[in-house]
Amino acid sequence: MARQSYLFTSESVSEGHPDKVCDRISDEVVDTFFRTAEVEGWDPSQIRVACETLATTNKVVIAGETRGPSSITRDLLSHAARLAIKDIGYEQEGFHWEHADIDVLLHAQSADIAQGVDIAGNKDEGAGDQGIMFGYAVRETPELMPAPIYYAHKILKTLAEARHSGETHALGPDAKSQVTVRYEDGKPVGVTQIVLSTQHLDENLSSHDVKSIVEPYIKATLPEGWISKDTIWHVNPTGKFVIGGPDGDCGLTGRKIIVDTYGGAAPHGGGAFSGKDPTKVDRSAAYAARYLAKNVVAAGLADRATIQLAYAIGVSDPLAVYVDLHGTGKVDEAKLETVLREVMNLRPRGIREHLGLTRPIYARTAAYGHFGRPPEADGGFSWEKTDLVDALKSAVA
């Protein structure tokens, strides 16, 4: 039997964390390809991007493989990267959007990979790689996300909004949060420890000074009653945090995969999301798995659901669909595995079309989690919709 009383911890990192700077730039590259395809009438299903970014002191290197309109130049992508860095808020001596040296080393996609993915004759679009992807949903927050990662994200997003709005001028872009949640009877009821390390622009600020700035925002972010006199705070526990971002620590795309998903509360297949077009099932199938899991829980078929999808490169149909309802299910798991294939086409092209993934919607996913965000009017975060609820209920009735 699963433990009912325990502590669980998740962390998040801000948009200015060096790895997240790289995720953002890689996703700006993806968006640039789709945005240009829209303008030039290029078939967006033919866009291919697999982009990695490295950032260090006033240096950015963008590398990988692409296919798309010839009008997308290195200068255009370098400009997109600068605008992303500016939007995050880096105008510091060691990392500045205007002064950073940006190398764009993208080249054409491998023909060997392309032949396995592209549609040829009667062959449907194959998966861009082999792999396993997981989706998860749980009835702990209105967004059906695990509480620890949800609130770790929310703390940093709230602080970033205060920084961008000018409400506070003391904080820099780089930050990390960590929340330890206490569970009783299997439900989150409070926070025992809060960790926040945030860059500050005035080197004379002490940890106590920074805590006085951030504490009201954190208290307003967490549910009422979750912070008590016994909650332990660790704000900038090492002291001064002035040198931040890529100037303080090298960043790379794809190094925060647990932050991007469920904070360790659910399995992860190992593949990163950012910098990849939706033929890469690392991204699109993980979105589909979350979409299915969220709809299963939203339909009342379970209070908690984990779904695994498995793929082989060049093969269209998923090799397997696995469902675990963790003892909370109202339906047979084996039946649900069959039903999920019926209510959604889980081939790469089917996922892309169902969720509308061939659009410039990716840069916004790079920080504060790919899941648990509201669907947007232009199709962003479409995998967070609960529009399969009726179909699922009918199929299992």
CSV table of C-alpha atoms in Angstrom, one decimal:
chain,number,residue,atom,x,y,z
A,1,MET,CA,0.0,0.0,0.0
A,2,ALA,CA,1.3,3.5,-0.9
A,3,ARG,CA,2.4,5.7,2.0
A,4,GLN,CA,-0.2,8.3,3.0
A,5,SER,CA,1.9,10.7,5.1
A,6,TYR,CA,5.3,11.8,3.7
A,7,LEU,CA,7.3,14.8,2.4
A,8,PHE,CA,8.0,15.3,-1.3
A,9,THR,CA,10.2,18.0,-2.8
A,10,SER,CA,10.4,19.5,-6.3
A,11,GLU,CA,12.5,22.3,-7.7
A,12,SER,CA,12.1,24.8,-10.5
A,13,VAL,CA,14.5,27.3,-12.2
A,14,SER,CA,13.7,30.7,-13.7
A,15,GLU,CA,13.9,31.9,-17.3
A,16,GLY,CA,17.2,33.4,-16.5
A,17,HIS,CA,18.9,30.2,-15.3
A,18,PRO,CA,21.7,29.4,-17.8
A,19,ASP,CA,20.1,26.2,-18.9
A,20,LYS,CA,16.8,27.9,-19.4
A,21,VAL,CA,18.4,30.7,-21.4
A,22,CYS,CA,19.6,27.9,-23.7
A,23,ASP,CA,16.2,26.2,-23.8
A,24,ARG,CA,14.6,29.5,-24.7
A,25,ILE,CA,17.0,30.3,-27.5
A,26,SER,CA,16.6,26.7,-29.0
A,27,ASP,CA,12.8,27.1,-28.9
A,28,GLU,CA,13.1,30.6,-30.5
A,29,VAL,CA,14.9,28.8,-33.4
A,30,VAL,CA,12.0,26.4,-33.7
A,31,ASP,CA,9.5,29.2,-33.7
A,32,THR,CA,11.5,31.2,-36.2
A,33,PHE,CA,11.2,28.2,-38.7
A,34,PHE,CA,7.5,27.9,-38.2
A,35,ARG,CA,6.8,31.6,-38.3
A,36,THR,CA,8.8,32.0,-41.5
A,37,ALA,CA,7.0,29.0,-43.0
A,38,GLU,CA,3.7,30.7,-42.3
A,39,VAL,CA,4.7,33.9,-44.0
A,40,GLU,CA,6.3,32.2,-47.1
A,41,GLY,CA,3.6,29.5,-47.6
A,42,TRP,CA,6.1,26.7,-46.8
A,43,ASP,CA,4.5,23.4,-45.7
A,44,PRO,CA,5.0,23.5,-42.0
A,45,SER,CA,4.9,19.7,-41.8
A,46,GLN,CA,8.2,19.7,-43.7
A,47,ILE,CA,10.0,21.8,-41.1
A,48,ARG,CA,12.7,20.0,-39.2
A,49,VAL,CA,14.7,21.4,-36.3
A,50,ALA,CA,16.9,19.7,-33.8
A,51,CYS,CA,18.7,22.6,-32.1
A,52,GLU,CA,21.1,22.7,-29.1
A,53,THR,CA,22.4,25.9,-27.5
A,54,LEU,CA,25.4,26.5,-25.2
A,55,ALA,CA,25.8,29.8,-23.3
A,56,THR,CA,28.6,31.1,-21.2
A,57,THR,CA,30.2,34.5,-20.4
A,58,ASN,CA,29.0,36.7,-23.3
A,59,LYS,CA,29.1,33.8,-25.7
A,60,VAL,CA,26.3,31.8,-27.3
A,61,VAL,CA,26.7,28.8,-29.6
A,62,ILE,CA,23.7,27.4,-31.5
A,63,ALA,CA,24.2,24.1,-33.3
A,64,GLY,CA,22.1,21.3,-34.8
A,65,GLU,CA,20.2,20.2,-37.9
A,66,THR,CA,17.4,21.9,-39.7
A,67,ARG,CA,15.2,22.0,-42.8
A,68,GLY,CA,13.1,24.9,-43.8
A,69,PRO,CA,12.9,28.1,-45.9
A,70,SER,CA,16.2,29.3,-47.4
A,71,SER,CA,15.4,32.8,-46.2
A,72,ILE,CA,16.2,31.8,-42.6
A,73,THR,CA,19.8,33.0,-42.3
A,74,ARG,CA,22.3,32.9,-39.5
A,75,ASP,CA,21.8,36.6,-39.0
A,76,LEU,CA,18.1,36.1,-38.5
A,77,LEU,CA,18.6,33.4,-35.9
A,78,SER,CA,21.3,35.4,-34.2
A,79,HIS,CA,18.9,38.3,-34.0
A,80,ALA,CA,16.2,36.0,-32.6
A,81,ALA,CA,18.6,34.8,-29.9
A,82,ARG,CA,19.5,38.4,-28.9
A,83,LEU,CA,15.8,39.4,-28.6
A,84,ALA,CA,15.3,36.3,-26.4
A,85,ILE,CA,18.2,37.3,-24.1
A,86,LYS,CA,16.9,40.9,-23.9
A,87,ASP,CA,13.4,39.7,-23.1
A,88,ILE,CA,14.7,37.6,-20.2
A,89,GLY,CA,16.4,40.7,-18.9
A,90,TYR,CA,20.2,40.2,-19.4
A,91,GLU,CA,22.0,43.5,-19.7
A,92,GLN,CA,24.9,42.7,-17.4
A,93,GLU,CA,28.6,43.0,-18.0
A,94,GLY,CA,29.2,39.3,-18.2
A,95,PHE,CA,26.1,38.5,-20.3
A,96,HIS,CA,24.4,41.2,-22.4
A,97,TRP,CA,22.0,40.8,-25.2
A,98,GLU,CA,23.7,43.5,-27.3
A,99,HIS,CA,27.3,42.5,-26.7
A,100,ALA,CA,27.2,38.7,-26.6
A,101,ASP,CA,29.1,36.9,-29.3
A,102,ILE,CA,26.6,34.5,-31.0
A,103,ASP,CA,27.7,31.7,-33.3
A,104,VAL,CA,25.1,29.9,-35.4
A,105,LEU,CA,26.4,26.5,-36.6
A,106,LEU,CA,23.1,24.9,-37.9
A,107,HIS,CA,23.3,22.7,-40.9
A,108,ALA,CA,21.0,20.5,-43.0
A,109,GLN,CA,19.2,17.5,-41.5
A,110,SER,CA,20.8,14.1,-42.1
A,111,ALA,CA,19.2,12.4,-45.1
A,112,ASP,CA,19.4,9.1,-43.3
A,113,ILE,CA,17.2,10.5,-40.5
A,114,ALA,CA,14.9,12.2,-43.0
A,115,GLN,CA,14.1,9.0,-44.9
A,116,GLY,CA,12.7,7.4,-41.8
A,117,VAL,CA,10.5,10.3,-40.9
A,118,ASP,CA,9.2,11.7,-44.2
A,119,ILE,CA,6.0,10.4,-45.8
A,120,ALA,CA,6.8,8.3,-48.9
A,121,GLY,CA,4.1,6.8,-51.1
A,122,ASN,CA,1.7,4.9,-48.8
A,123,LYS,CA,4.1,5.2,-45.8
A,124,ASP,CA,2.9,7.4,-43.0
A,125,GLU,CA,5.2,9.8,-41.2
A,126,GLY,CA,7.5,7.8,-39.0
A,127,ALA,CA,8.8,8.8,-35.5
A,128,GLY,CA,11.8,11.0,-35.5
A,129,ASP,CA,13.6,8.7,-33.1
A,130,GLN,CA,13.1,5.7,-30.8
A,131,GLY,CA,12.2,6.4,-27.2
A,132,ILE,CA,9.7,6.2,-24.3
A,133,MET,CA,7.6,9.1,-23.2
A,134,PHE,CA,5.5,9.5,-20.1
A,135,GLY,CA,2.5,11.6,-19.3
A,136,TYR,CA,1.1,12.2,-15.8
A,137,ALA,CA,-1.9,13.9,-14.1
A,138,VAL,CA,-3.0,13.9,-10.5
A,139,ARG,CA,-5.9,15.5,-8.6
A,140,GLU,CA,-3.7,17.7,-6.4
A,141,THR,CA,-4.2,21.1,-8.1
A,142,PRO,CA,-6.9,22.5,-10.4
A,143,GLU,CA,-4.4,22.1,-13.3
A,144,LEU,CA,-4.1,18.4,-12.3
A,145,MET,CA,-0.4,18.7,-11.6
A,146,PRO,CA,1.7,17.5,-8.7
A,147,ALA,CA,1.6,20.3,-6.0
A,148,PRO,CA,5.4,20.5,-5.4
A,149,ILE,CA,6.5,21.3,-9.0
A,150,TYR,CA,3.4,23.4,-9.6
A,151,TYR,CA,4.1,25.8,-6.7
A,152,ALA,CA,7.9,25.8,-7.3
A,153,HIS,CA,7.1,27.1,-10.8
A,154,LYS,CA,4.5,29.5,-9.6
A,155,ILE,CA,6.9,31.1,-7.1
A,156,LEU,CA,9.5,31.9,-9.8
A,157,LYS,CA,6.9,33.0,-12.3
A,158,THR,CA,5.4,35.4,-9.8
A,159,LEU,CA,8.8,36.9,-9.0
A,160,ALA,CA,9.7,37.2,-12.7
A,161,GLU,CA,6.4,39.1,-13.3
A,162,ALA,CA,7.2,41.5,-10.5
A,163,ARG,CA,10.7,42.0,-12.0
A,164,HIS,CA,9.5,42.5,-15.5
A,165,SER,CA,6.7,44.9,-14.4
A,166,GLY,CA,9.2,47.1,-12.5
A,167,GLU,CA,7.4,46.3,-9.2
A,168,THR,CA,10.8,45.3,-7.9
A,169,HIS,CA,14.1,46.4,-9.3
A,170,ALA,CA,16.2,44.4,-6.8
A,171,LEU,CA,16.2,41.0,-8.4
A,172,GLY,CA,18.1,39.6,-11.4
A,173,PRO,CA,16.9,37.1,-14.0
A,174,ASP,CA,18.6,34.0,-12.5
A,175,ALA,CA,16.8,32.1,-9.8
A,176,LYS,CA,16.0,28.6,-8.4
A,177,SER,CA,13.2,27.5,-6.1
A,178,GLN,CA,12.6,24.3,-4.2
A,179,VAL,CA,9.4,23.4,-2.2
A,180,THR,CA,9.0,20.5,0.2
A,181,VAL,CA,5.3,19.6,0.6
A,182,ARG,CA,3.8,17.7,3.4
A,183,TYR,CA,1.2,15.1,2.5
A,184,GLU,CA,-1.4,13.7,4.9
A,185,ASP,CA,-3.8,10.9,3.8
A,186,GLY,CA,-2.1,11.2,0.4
A,187,LYS,CA,-3.1,14.9,-0.1
A,188,PRO,CA,-0.8,17.9,0.0
A,189,VAL,CA,-1.6,20.0,3.1
A,190,GLY,CA,1.4,22.3,3.7
A,191,VAL,CA,5.0,23.4,3.1
A,192,THR,CA,7.8,22.4,5.5
A,193,GLN,CA,10.7,23.9,3.7
A,194,ILE,CA,11.1,26.7,1.1
A,195,VAL,CA,14.4,27.2,-0.8
A,196,LEU,CA,14.9,30.3,-3.0
A,197,SER,CA,18.2,31.4,-4.5
A,198,THR,CA,17.8,34.5,-6.6
A,199,GLN,CA,20.2,36.8,-8.3
A,200,HIS,CA,20.2,40.4,-6.9
A,201,LEU,CA,21.6,43.4,-8.6
A,202,ASP,CA,22.7,45.3,-5.4
A,203,GLU,CA,25.8,43.5,-4.1
A,204,ASN,CA,25.2,45.0,-0.6
A,205,LEU,CA,21.9,43.1,-0.1
A,206,SER,CA,22.1,40.4,2.6
A,207,SER,CA,20.2,37.1,2.5
A,208,HIS,CA,17.8,38.7,5.1
A,209,ASP,CA,17.3,41.7,2.8
A,210,VAL,CA,16.4,39.4,-0.1
A,211,LYS,CA,14.1,37.4,2.0
A,212,SER,CA,12.2,40.5,3.0
A,213,ILE,CA,11.7,41.3,-0.7
A,214,VAL,CA,10.6,37.8,-1.9
A,215,GLU,CA,8.6,36.6,1.2
A,216,PRO,CA,5.4,38.5,0.4
A,217,TYR,CA,5.3,37.2,-3.1
A,218,ILE,CA,5.9,33.6,-2.0
A,219,LYS,CA,3.2,33.8,0.7
A,220,ALA,CA,0.7,35.1,-1.8
A,221,THR,CA,1.6,32.3,-4.3
A,222,LEU,CA,1.1,29.3,-2.0
A,223,PRO,CA,-2.4,28.2,-0.8
A,224,GLU,CA,-3.7,29.8,2.4
A,225,GLY,CA,-2.5,28.0,5.5
A,226,TRP,CA,0.4,26.1,3.8
A,227,ILE,CA,3.0,28.3,5.4
A,228,SER,CA,3.2,28.1,9.2
A,229,LYS,CA,5.5,29.2,12.0
A,230,ASP,CA,7.3,25.9,11.6
A,231,THR,CA,8.0,26.4,7.9
A,232,ILE,CA,11.8,26.7,7.4
A,233,TRP,CA,13.1,29.3,4.9
A,234,HIS,CA,16.4,29.1,3.0
A,235,VAL,CA,16.8,32.3,1.0
A,236,ASN,CA,20.1,32.7,-0.8
A,237,PRO,CA,21.6,30.3,1.8
A,238,THR,CA,25.2,30.8,0.5
A,239,GLY,CA,24.9,34.6,0.8
A,240,LYS,CA,25.6,37.0,-2.0
A,241,PHE,CA,24.3,36.1,-5.5
A,242,VAL,CA,25.2,38.9,-7.9
A,243,ILE,CA,27.0,37.0,-10.7
A,244,GLY,CA,24.3,34.9,-12.4
A,245,GLY,CA,23.1,33.4,-15.6
A,246,PRO,CA,25.6,32.1,-18.2
A,247,ASP,CA,28.3,34.4,-16.7
A,248,GLY,CA,28.2,32.5,-13.5
A,249,ASP,CA,27.6,29.0,-14.8
A,250,CYS,CA,27.6,27.5,-18.3
A,251,GLY,CA,24.2,26.6,-19.7
A,252,LEU,CA,23.0,23.9,-22.1
A,253,THR,CA,19.8,23.0,-23.8
A,254,GLY,CA,17.9,20.0,-22.3
A,255,ARG,CA,19.5,19.8,-18.9
A,256,LYS,CA,16.3,20.5,-16.9
A,257,ILE,CA,14.0,17.7,-18.0
A,258,ILE,CA,12.5,17.0,-14.5
A,259,VAL,CA,11.9,20.7,-14.0
A,260,ASP,CA,10.1,20.7,-17.5
A,261,THR,CA,7.8,17.9,-16.5
A,262,TYR,CA,6.5,16.6,-13.1
A,263,GLY,CA,9.3,17.5,-10.7
A,264,GLY,CA,10.2,13.8,-10.1
A,265,ALA,CA,6.6,12.8,-9.1
A,266,ALA,CA,6.3,10.7,-12.3
A,267,PRO,CA,8.7,8.9,-14.6
A,268,HIS,CA,10.6,10.6,-17.4
A,269,GLY,CA,11.6,9.0,-20.6
A,270,GLY,CA,14.9,10.8,-20.8
A,271,GLY,CA,14.4,13.0,-23.8
A,272,ALA,CA,14.4,16.8,-23.6
A,273,PHE,CA,11.8,18.9,-25.3
A,274,SER,CA,13.3,22.3,-26.3
A,275,GLY,CA,14.8,22.9,-29.7
A,276,LYS,CA,12.8,20.1,-31.3
A,277,ASP,CA,10.1,20.2,-34.0
A,278,PRO,CA,7.1,17.9,-33.4
A,279,THR,CA,8.3,15.1,-35.6
A,280,LYS,CA,10.6,14.4,-32.6
A,281,VAL,CA,8.4,12.2,-30.4
A,282,ASP,CA,10.6,13.2,-27.4
A,283,ARG,CA,8.5,16.3,-27.5
A,284,SER,CA,5.2,15.6,-29.3
A,285,ALA,CA,4.5,12.2,-27.8
A,286,ALA,CA,5.3,13.5,-24.3
A,287,TYR,CA,2.7,16.2,-24.9
A,288,ALA,CA,0.3,13.6,-26.1
A,289,ALA,CA,0.8,11.4,-23.1
A,290,ARG,CA,0.2,14.4,-20.7
A,291,TYR,CA,-2.9,15.3,-22.8
A,292,LEU,CA,-4.3,11.8,-22.4
A,293,ALA,CA,-3.4,11.5,-18.7
A,294,LYS,CA,-5.0,14.8,-17.9
A,295,ASN,CA,-8.2,13.9,-19.8
A,296,VAL,CA,-8.4,10.5,-18.0
A,297,VAL,CA,-8.3,12.3,-14.6
A,298,ALA,CA,-10.5,15.2,-15.7
A,299,ALA,CA,-13.1,12.6,-16.9
A,300,GLY,CA,-13.2,11.1,-13.4
A,301,LEU,CA,-11.8,7.8,-14.5
A,302,ALA,CA,-9.0,8.0,-12.0
A,303,ASP,CA,-7.5,10.4,-9.4
A,304,ARG,CA,-4.0,9.7,-10.7
A,305,ALA,CA,-2.7,8.5,-14.0
A,306,THR,CA,0.6,7.6,-15.6
A,307,ILE,CA,0.7,6.9,-19.4
A,308,GLN,CA,3.7,5.6,-21.3
A,309,LEU,CA,4.1,5.6,-25.1
A,310,ALA,CA,6.9,3.9,-26.9
A,311,TYR,CA,8.2,4.5,-30.4
A,312,ALA,CA,10.8,3.3,-32.9
A,313,ILE,CA,12.5,5.6,-35.4
A,314,GLY,CA,10.8,5.5,-38.8
A,315,VAL,CA,7.8,3.6,-37.5
A,316,SER,CA,4.5,5.3,-37.3
A,317,ASP,CA,2.4,3.4,-34.8
A,318,PRO,CA,3.4,3.4,-31.1
A,319,LEU,CA,5.0,0.1,-30.1
A,320,ALA,CA,3.0,0.1,-26.9
A,321,VAL,CA,0.7,2.1,-24.7
A,322,TYR,CA,0.8,1.5,-21.0
A,323,VAL,CA,-1.6,2.9,-18.3
A,324,ASP,CA,-1.1,2.9,-14.6
A,325,LEU,CA,-3.9,4.4,-12.5
A,326,HIS,CA,-2.1,3.8,-9.2
A,327,GLY,CA,-5.1,2.0,-7.6
A,328,THR,CA,-7.3,5.0,-8.1
A,329,GLY,CA,-9.0,3.9,-11.3
A,330,LYS,CA,-12.7,3.5,-12.0
A,331,VAL,CA,-12.0,1.5,-15.2
A,332,ASP,CA,-9.9,-1.4,-16.3
A,333,GLU,CA,-6.4,-0.3,-17.2
A,334,ALA,CA,-6.0,-2.8,-20.1
A,335,LYS,CA,-9.3,-1.6,-21.6
A,336,LEU,CA,-8.2,2.0,-21.2
A,337,GLU,CA,-5.0,1.3,-23.1
A,338,THR,CA,-7.1,0.2,-26.1
A,339,VAL,CA,-9.5,3.1,-25.7
A,340,LEU,CA,-6.7,5.7,-25.8
A,341,ARG,CA,-5.6,4.5,-29.2
A,342,GLU,CA,-9.2,4.9,-30.4
A,343,VAL,CA,-9.9,8.4,-29.1
A,344,MET,CA,-6.6,9.8,-30.5
A,345,ASN,CA,-4.3,9.0,-33.4
A,346,LEU,CA,-1.0,8.4,-31.7
A,347,ARG,CA,1.1,8.3,-34.9
A,348,PRO,CA,3.4,11.3,-35.1
A,349,ARG,CA,1.4,13.0,-37.8
A,350,GLY,CA,-1.8,12.3,-35.9
A,351,ILE,CA,-0.4,13.9,-32.7
A,352,ARG,CA,0.8,16.9,-34.6
A,353,GLU,CA,-2.5,17.5,-36.3
A,354,HIS,CA,-4.7,16.8,-33.3
A,355,LEU,CA,-2.7,19.2,-31.0
A,356,GLY,CA,-1.9,21.7,-33.7
A,357,LEU,CA,1.8,21.5,-33.1
A,358,THR,CA,3.2,23.0,-36.4
A,359,ARG,CA,3.0,26.5,-35.2
A,360,PRO,CA,5.3,29.0,-33.5
A,361,ILE,CA,4.2,28.2,-29.9
A,362,TYR,CA,7.3,26.8,-28.3
A,363,ALA,CA,9.4,29.7,-26.9
A,364,ARG,CA,6.8,30.3,-24.2
A,365,THR,CA,7.2,26.6,-23.0
A,366,ALA,CA,10.9,27.0,-22.2
A,367,ALA,CA,10.5,28.2,-18.6
A,368,TYR,CA,8.1,27.4,-15.8
A,369,GLY,CA,7.1,24.0,-17.1
A,370,HIS,CA,5.6,22.5,-20.2
A,371,PHE,CA,2.6,21.2,-18.3
A,372,GLY,CA,0.0,22.7,-16.0
A,373,ARG,CA,-0.4,25.9,-18.1
A,374,PRO,CA,-3.7,27.1,-19.5
A,375,PRO,CA,-4.4,26.5,-23.2
A,376,GLU,CA,-4.0,29.7,-25.2
A,377,ALA,CA,-6.0,31.1,-28.0
A,378,ASP,CA,-3.4,30.6,-30.7
A,379,GLY,CA,-2.9,26.9,-29.9
A,380,GLY,CA,-0.2,27.2,-27.3
A,381,PHE,CA,-0.4,24.5,-24.6
A,382,SER,CA,-3.1,22.7,-26.6
A,383,TRP,CA,-2.1,19.5,-24.8
A,384,GLU,CA,-3.6,21.0,-21.6
A,385,LYS,CA,-7.1,20.9,-23.0
A,386,THR,CA,-9.7,18.5,-21.6
A,387,ASP,CA,-11.7,18.1,-24.7
A,388,LEU,CA,-11.4,14.3,-24.7
A,389,VAL,CA,-13.5,13.9,-21.6
A,390,ASP,CA,-16.8,13.1,-23.3
A,391,ALA,CA,-15.2,10.7,-25.7
A,392,LEU,CA,-13.4,8.8,-22.9
A,393,LYS,CA,-16.5,8.5,-20.8
A,394,SER,CA,-18.5,7.2,-23.8
A,395,ALA,CA,-15.7,4.7,-24.8
A,396,VAL,CA,-15.4,3.1,-21.4
A,397,ALA,CA,-19.2,3.1,-20.5
